[in-house]
Coordinates of C-alpha atoms in Angstrom, one line a residue:
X1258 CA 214.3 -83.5 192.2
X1259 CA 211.2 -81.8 192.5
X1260 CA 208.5 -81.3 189.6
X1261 CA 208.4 -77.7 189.7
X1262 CA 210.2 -74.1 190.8
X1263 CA 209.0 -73.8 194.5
X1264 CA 208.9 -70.1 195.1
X1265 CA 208.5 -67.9 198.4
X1266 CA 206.8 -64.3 198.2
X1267 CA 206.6 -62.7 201.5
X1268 CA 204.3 -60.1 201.4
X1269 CA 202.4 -62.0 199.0
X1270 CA 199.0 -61.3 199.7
X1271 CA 199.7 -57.3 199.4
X1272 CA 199.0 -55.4 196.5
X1273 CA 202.2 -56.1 194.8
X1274 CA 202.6 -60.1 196.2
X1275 CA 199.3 -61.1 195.2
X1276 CA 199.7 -59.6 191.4
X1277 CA 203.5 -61.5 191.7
X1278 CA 201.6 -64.8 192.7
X1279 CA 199.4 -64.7 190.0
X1280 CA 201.9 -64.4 187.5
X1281 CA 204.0 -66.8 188.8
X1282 CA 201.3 -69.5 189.1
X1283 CA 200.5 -69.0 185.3
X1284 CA 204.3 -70.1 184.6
X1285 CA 203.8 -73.0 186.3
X1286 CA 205.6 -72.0 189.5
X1287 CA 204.6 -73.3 192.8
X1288 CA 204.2 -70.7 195.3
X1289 CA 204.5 -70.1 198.4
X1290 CA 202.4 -66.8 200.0
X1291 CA 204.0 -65.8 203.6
X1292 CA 201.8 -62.7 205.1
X1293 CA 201.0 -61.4 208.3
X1294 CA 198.2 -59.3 206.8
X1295 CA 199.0 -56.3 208.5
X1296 CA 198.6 -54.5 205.0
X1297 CA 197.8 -57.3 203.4
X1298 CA 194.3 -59.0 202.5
X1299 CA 193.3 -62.7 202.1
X1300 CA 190.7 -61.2 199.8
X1301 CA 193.4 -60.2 197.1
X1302 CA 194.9 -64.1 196.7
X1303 CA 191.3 -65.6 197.3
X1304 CA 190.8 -66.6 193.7
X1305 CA 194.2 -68.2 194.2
X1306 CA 193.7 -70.1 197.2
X1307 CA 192.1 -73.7 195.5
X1308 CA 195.0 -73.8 193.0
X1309 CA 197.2 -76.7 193.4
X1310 CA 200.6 -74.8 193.2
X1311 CA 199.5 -72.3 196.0
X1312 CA 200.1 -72.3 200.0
X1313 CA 199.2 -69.3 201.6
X1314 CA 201.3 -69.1 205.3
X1315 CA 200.3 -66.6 207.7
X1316 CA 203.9 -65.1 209.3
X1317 CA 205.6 -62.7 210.3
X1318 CA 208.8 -62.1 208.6
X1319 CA 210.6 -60.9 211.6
X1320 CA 210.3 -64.4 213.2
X1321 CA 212.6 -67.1 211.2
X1322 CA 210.6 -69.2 208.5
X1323 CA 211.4 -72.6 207.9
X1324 CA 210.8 -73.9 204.3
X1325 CA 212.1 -75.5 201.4
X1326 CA 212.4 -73.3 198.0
X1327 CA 214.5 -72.3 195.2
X1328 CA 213.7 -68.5 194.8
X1329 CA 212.8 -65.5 197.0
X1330 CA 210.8 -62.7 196.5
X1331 CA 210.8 -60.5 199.8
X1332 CA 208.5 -58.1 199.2
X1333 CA 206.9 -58.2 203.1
X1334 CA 207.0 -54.3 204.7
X1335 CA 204.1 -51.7 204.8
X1336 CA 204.6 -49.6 201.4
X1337 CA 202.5 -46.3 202.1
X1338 CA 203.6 -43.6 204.4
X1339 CA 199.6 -44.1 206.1
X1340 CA 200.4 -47.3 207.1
X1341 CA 204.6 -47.7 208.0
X1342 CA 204.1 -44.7 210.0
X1343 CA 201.5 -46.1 212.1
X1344 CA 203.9 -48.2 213.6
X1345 CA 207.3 -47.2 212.7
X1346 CA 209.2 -48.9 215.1
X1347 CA 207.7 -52.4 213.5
X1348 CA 208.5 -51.0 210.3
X1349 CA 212.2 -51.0 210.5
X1350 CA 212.2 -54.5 212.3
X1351 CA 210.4 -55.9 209.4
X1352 CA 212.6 -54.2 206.6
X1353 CA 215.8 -55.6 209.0
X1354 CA 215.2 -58.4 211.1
X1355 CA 212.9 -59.4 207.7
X1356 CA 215.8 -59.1 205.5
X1357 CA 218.1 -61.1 207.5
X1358 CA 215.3 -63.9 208.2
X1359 CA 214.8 -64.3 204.5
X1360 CA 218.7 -64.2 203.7
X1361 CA 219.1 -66.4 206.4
X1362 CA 217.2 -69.1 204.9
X1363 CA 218.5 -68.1 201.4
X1364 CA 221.8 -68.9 202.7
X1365 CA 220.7 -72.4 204.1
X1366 CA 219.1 -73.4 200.6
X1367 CA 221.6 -72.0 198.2
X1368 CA 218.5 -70.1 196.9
X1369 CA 218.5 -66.9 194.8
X1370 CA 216.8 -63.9 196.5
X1371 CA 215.5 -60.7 195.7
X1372 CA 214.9 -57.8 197.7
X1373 CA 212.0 -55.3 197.3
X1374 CA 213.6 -51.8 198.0
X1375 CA 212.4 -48.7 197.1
X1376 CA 212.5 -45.2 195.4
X1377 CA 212.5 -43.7 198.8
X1378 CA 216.2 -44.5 199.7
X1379 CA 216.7 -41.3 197.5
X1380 CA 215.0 -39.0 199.6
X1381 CA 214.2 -35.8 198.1
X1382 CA 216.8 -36.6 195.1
X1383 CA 218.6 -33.5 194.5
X1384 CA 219.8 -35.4 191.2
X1385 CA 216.8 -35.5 188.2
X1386 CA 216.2 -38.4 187.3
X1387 CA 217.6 -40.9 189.5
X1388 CA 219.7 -43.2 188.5
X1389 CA 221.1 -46.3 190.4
X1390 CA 224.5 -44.5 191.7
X1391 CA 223.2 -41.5 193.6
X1392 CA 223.4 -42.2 197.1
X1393 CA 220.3 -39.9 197.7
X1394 CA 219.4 -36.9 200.1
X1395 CA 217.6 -37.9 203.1
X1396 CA 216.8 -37.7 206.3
X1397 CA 217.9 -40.0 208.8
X1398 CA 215.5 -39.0 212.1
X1399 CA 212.3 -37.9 209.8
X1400 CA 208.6 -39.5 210.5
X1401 CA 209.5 -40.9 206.8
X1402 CA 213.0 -42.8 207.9
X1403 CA 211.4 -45.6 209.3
X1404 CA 210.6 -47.1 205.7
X1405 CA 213.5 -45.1 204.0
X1406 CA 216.4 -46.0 206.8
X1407 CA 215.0 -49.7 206.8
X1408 CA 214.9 -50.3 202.7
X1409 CA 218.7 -48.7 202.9
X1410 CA 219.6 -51.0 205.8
X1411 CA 218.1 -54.1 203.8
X1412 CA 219.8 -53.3 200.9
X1413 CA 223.1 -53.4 202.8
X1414 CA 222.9 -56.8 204.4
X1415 CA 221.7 -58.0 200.8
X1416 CA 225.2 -56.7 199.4
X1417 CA 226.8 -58.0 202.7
X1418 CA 225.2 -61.3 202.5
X1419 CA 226.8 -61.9 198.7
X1420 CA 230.1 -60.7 199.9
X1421 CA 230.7 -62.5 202.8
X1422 CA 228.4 -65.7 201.8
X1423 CA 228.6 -65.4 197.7
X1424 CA 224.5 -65.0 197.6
X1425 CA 222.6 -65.0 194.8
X1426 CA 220.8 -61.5 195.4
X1427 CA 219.0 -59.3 193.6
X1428 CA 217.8 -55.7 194.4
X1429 CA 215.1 -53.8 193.2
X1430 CA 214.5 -50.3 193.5
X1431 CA 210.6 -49.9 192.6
X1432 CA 209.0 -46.3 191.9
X1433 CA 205.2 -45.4 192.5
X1434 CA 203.2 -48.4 191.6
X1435 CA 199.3 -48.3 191.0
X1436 CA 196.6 -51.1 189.9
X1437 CA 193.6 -53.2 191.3
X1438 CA 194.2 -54.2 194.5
X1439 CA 195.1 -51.0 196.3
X1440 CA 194.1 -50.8 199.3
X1441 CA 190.6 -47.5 199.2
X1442 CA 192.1 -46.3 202.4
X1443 CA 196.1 -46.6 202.1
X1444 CA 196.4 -43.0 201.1
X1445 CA 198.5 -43.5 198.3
X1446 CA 198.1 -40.6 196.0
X1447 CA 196.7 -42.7 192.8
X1448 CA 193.9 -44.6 195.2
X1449 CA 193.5 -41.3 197.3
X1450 CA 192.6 -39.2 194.2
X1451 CA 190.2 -42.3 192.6
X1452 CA 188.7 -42.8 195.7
X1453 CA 187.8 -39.1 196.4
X1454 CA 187.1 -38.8 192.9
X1455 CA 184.4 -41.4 192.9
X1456 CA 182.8 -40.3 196.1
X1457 CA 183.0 -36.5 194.6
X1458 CA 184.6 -35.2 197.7
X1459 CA 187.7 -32.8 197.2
X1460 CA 190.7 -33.7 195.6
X1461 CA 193.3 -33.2 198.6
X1462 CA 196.4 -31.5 196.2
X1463 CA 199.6 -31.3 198.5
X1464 CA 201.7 -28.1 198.0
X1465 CA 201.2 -26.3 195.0
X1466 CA 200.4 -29.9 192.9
X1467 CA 203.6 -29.2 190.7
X1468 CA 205.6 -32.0 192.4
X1469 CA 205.9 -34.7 190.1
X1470 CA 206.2 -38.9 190.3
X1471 CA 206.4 -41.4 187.7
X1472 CA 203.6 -43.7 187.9
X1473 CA 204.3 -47.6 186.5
X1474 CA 201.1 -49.7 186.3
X1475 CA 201.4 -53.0 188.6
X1476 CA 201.8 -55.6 185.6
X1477 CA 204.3 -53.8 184.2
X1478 CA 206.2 -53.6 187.4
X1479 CA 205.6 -57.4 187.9
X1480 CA 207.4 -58.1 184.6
X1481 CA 210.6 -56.5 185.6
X1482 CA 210.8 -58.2 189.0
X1483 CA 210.5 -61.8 187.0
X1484 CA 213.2 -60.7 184.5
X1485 CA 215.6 -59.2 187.3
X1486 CA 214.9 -62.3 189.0
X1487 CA 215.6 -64.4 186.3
X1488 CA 218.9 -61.6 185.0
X1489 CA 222.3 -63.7 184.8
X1490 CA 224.0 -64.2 188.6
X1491 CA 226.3 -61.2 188.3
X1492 CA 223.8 -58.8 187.7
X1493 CA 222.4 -58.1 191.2
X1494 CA 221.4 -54.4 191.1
X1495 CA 220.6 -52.4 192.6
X1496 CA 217.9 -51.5 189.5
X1497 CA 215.3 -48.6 189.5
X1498 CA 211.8 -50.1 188.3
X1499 CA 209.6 -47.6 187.4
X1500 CA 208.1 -45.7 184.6
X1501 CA 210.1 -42.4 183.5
X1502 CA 207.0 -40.4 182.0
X1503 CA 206.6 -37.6 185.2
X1504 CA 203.2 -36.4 186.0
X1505 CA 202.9 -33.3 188.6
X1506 CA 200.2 -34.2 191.1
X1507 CA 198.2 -31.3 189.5
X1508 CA 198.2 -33.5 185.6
X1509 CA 197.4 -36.7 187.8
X1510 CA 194.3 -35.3 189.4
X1511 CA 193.1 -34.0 186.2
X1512 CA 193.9 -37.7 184.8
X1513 CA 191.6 -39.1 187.3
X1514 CA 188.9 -36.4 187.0
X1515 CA 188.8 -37.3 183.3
X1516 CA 188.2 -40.9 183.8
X1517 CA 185.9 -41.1 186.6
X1518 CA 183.8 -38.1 185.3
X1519 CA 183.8 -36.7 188.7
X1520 CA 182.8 -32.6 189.2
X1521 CA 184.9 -32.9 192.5
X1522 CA 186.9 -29.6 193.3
X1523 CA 190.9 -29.4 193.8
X1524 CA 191.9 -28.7 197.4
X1525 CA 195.2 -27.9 198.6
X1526 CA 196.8 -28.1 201.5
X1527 CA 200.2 -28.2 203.7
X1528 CA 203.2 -30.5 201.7
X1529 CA 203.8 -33.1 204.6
X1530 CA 207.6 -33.2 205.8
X1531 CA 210.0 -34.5 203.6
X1532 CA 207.6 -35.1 200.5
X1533 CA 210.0 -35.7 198.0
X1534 CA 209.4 -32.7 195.3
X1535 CA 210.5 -34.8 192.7
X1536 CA 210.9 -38.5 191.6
X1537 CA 211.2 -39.8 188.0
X1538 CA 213.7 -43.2 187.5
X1539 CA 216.9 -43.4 185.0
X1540 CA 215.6 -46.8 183.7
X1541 CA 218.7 -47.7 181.4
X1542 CA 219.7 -49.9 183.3
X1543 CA 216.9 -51.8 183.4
X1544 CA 216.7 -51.6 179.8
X1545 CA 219.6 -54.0 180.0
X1546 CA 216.7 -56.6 180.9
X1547 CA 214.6 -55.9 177.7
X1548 CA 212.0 -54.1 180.3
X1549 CA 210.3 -51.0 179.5
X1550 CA 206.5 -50.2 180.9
X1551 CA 204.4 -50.8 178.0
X1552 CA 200.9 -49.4 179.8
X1553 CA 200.4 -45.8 179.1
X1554 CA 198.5 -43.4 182.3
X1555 CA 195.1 -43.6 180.8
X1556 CA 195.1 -47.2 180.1
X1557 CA 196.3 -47.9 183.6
X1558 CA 194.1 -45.4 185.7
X1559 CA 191.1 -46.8 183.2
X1560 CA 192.0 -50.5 184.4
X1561 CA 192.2 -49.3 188.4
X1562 CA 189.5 -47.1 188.1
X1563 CA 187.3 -49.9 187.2
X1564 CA 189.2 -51.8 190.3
X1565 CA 187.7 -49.2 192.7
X1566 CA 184.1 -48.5 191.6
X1567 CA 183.5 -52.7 191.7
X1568 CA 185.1 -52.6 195.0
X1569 CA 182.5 -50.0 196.0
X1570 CA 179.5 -51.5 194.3
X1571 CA 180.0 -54.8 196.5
X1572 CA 181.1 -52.7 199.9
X1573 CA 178.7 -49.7 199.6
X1574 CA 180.3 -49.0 203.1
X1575 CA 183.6 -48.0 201.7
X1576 CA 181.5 -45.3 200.0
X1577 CA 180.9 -43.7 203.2
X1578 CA 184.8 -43.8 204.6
X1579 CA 187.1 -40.4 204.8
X1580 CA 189.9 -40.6 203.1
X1581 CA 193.1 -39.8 204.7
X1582 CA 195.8 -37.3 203.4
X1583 CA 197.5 -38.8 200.6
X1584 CA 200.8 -40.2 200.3
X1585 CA 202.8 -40.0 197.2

């Protein structure tokens, strides 16, 4: 038997993964990072990378992996409308043929898996807030349904998987995330507004800034993936993970303008196509799991702002990058 919980995060070395690592590490897990760092940095599990527990495998999920662990964490697909929709055809293969990889080997182990879906397969919910049984408005053939179709489609081989095979799965519907380790340039609307912020360019507002999102800081979001994980075997989701307090995009920016004590201007400009309006999460079902966010906005953007001005005061070039339209 072996000394300790081996654990697999794909994805790992992203800006969800790499929090997820470090938190398992502290519980005396031993982890296993798979990344293929297309969105992904070394730099974000470099602090990790001499600890005993930790092996950090570059791979791409939509190849087969062969390992030996107990629990899975597949958290491995581009996250931010910048970068799924740079290559959208690779993005559905690594939501699909990733999802069946990973169940694949679940199956062979007997492990327990859990699948990182998203807010998205609601579309532009016409339902306020969202809770787990809506089946969502979307659209099948947008430049968005490459994530959105892909999340649905792994969800549905993860429900598959426990009828035909009697998995252990779990699934996860996460809402807008934010926290150190961002990417400056992944034009996510929390990192797009510091980032402008900070360099006192424009704050790029989409619409008229009065469409909202719920914004859950990334340790909170951490904690409810280890208790969903750890939830009894019939409770497999799926289970929104987010943080119900709704900001419009307009109370965000002023947020961020507040804590960076930045003069830069509000700009606005086109909505992009099938920007959801609205997105707040029905969380009582998560409440089931003794999970609520406990980080409030300002405590959050304070932490992340920090994030981003050490990340420019070490990479002075990042100071001189455009930041592209954001992505909420």
């Amino acid at each position: 038997m072996r000394p300790e919980k081996r654990v697999l995060v794909t994805g790992g070395a992203g800006f969800l993964g790499s929090h997820l690592c470090e938190r398992l590490l502290a519980a005396g897990t031993h982890v296993l990072c798979v990344d293929n760092f297309y969105t992904g940095a070394r730099a974000n599990v470099a602090h990790l990378a001499e600890h005993s527990r930790f092996e950090l495998i570059e791979h791409d999920v939509c190849q087969p992996l062969f390992v030996e662990v107990d629990e899975i964490y597949n958290l491995a697909c581009p996250a931010s409308p910048i970068h799924y929709q740079r290559d959208p055809v690779q993005t559905t293969k690594t939501s699909v043929l990733g999802a069946i990889n990973m169940l694949g080997l679940a199956k062979r182990l007997g492990a327990r898996i859990l699948q990182a879906s998203t807010s998205e397969v609601y579309g532009d919910p016409a339902v306020h807030p969202q809770d787990e049984s809506y089946w969502g408005n979307v659209n099948p053939i947008g430049p968005r349904s490459c994530y959105d179709e892909g999340k649905r489609c792994a969800e549905t081989l993860f429900f598959d998987y426990r009828r035909q095979h009697d998995l252990e799965i779990k699934v996860a519907r996460i809402f807008n995330t934010y926290g150190p380790r961002m990417q400056p340039d992944d034009g996510r609307v929390v990192s797009n507004f510091i980032m402008q912020a900070l360099r006192g360019d424009s704050i790029s507002i989409f619409g008229g800034g009065t469409q909202t999102r719920s914004f859950c800081y990334v340790d909170d979001l951490v904690d409810g993936l280890i208790r969903l994980m750890a939830s009894p075997r019939d409770f497999t989701g799926p289970v929104n993970l987010g943080n119900p307090e709704e900001f419009s995009m307009i109370e965000l920016a002023r947020a961020v303008l507040a804590e960076t004590g930045s003069r830069s201007r509000l700009e606005f400009l086109p909505l992009p196509e099938d920007d959801p309006k609205q997105r707040r999460p029905d969380i009582t079902l998560a409440g089931t799991l003794s999970w609520r966010p406990a980080t409030p906005l300002e405590q959050g953007l304070q932490r992340t702002v920090a994030y981003f001005q050490e990340l420019m005061d070490a990479q002075p070039h990042i100071k001189d990058g455009g930041v592209v339209a954001a992505a909420s």
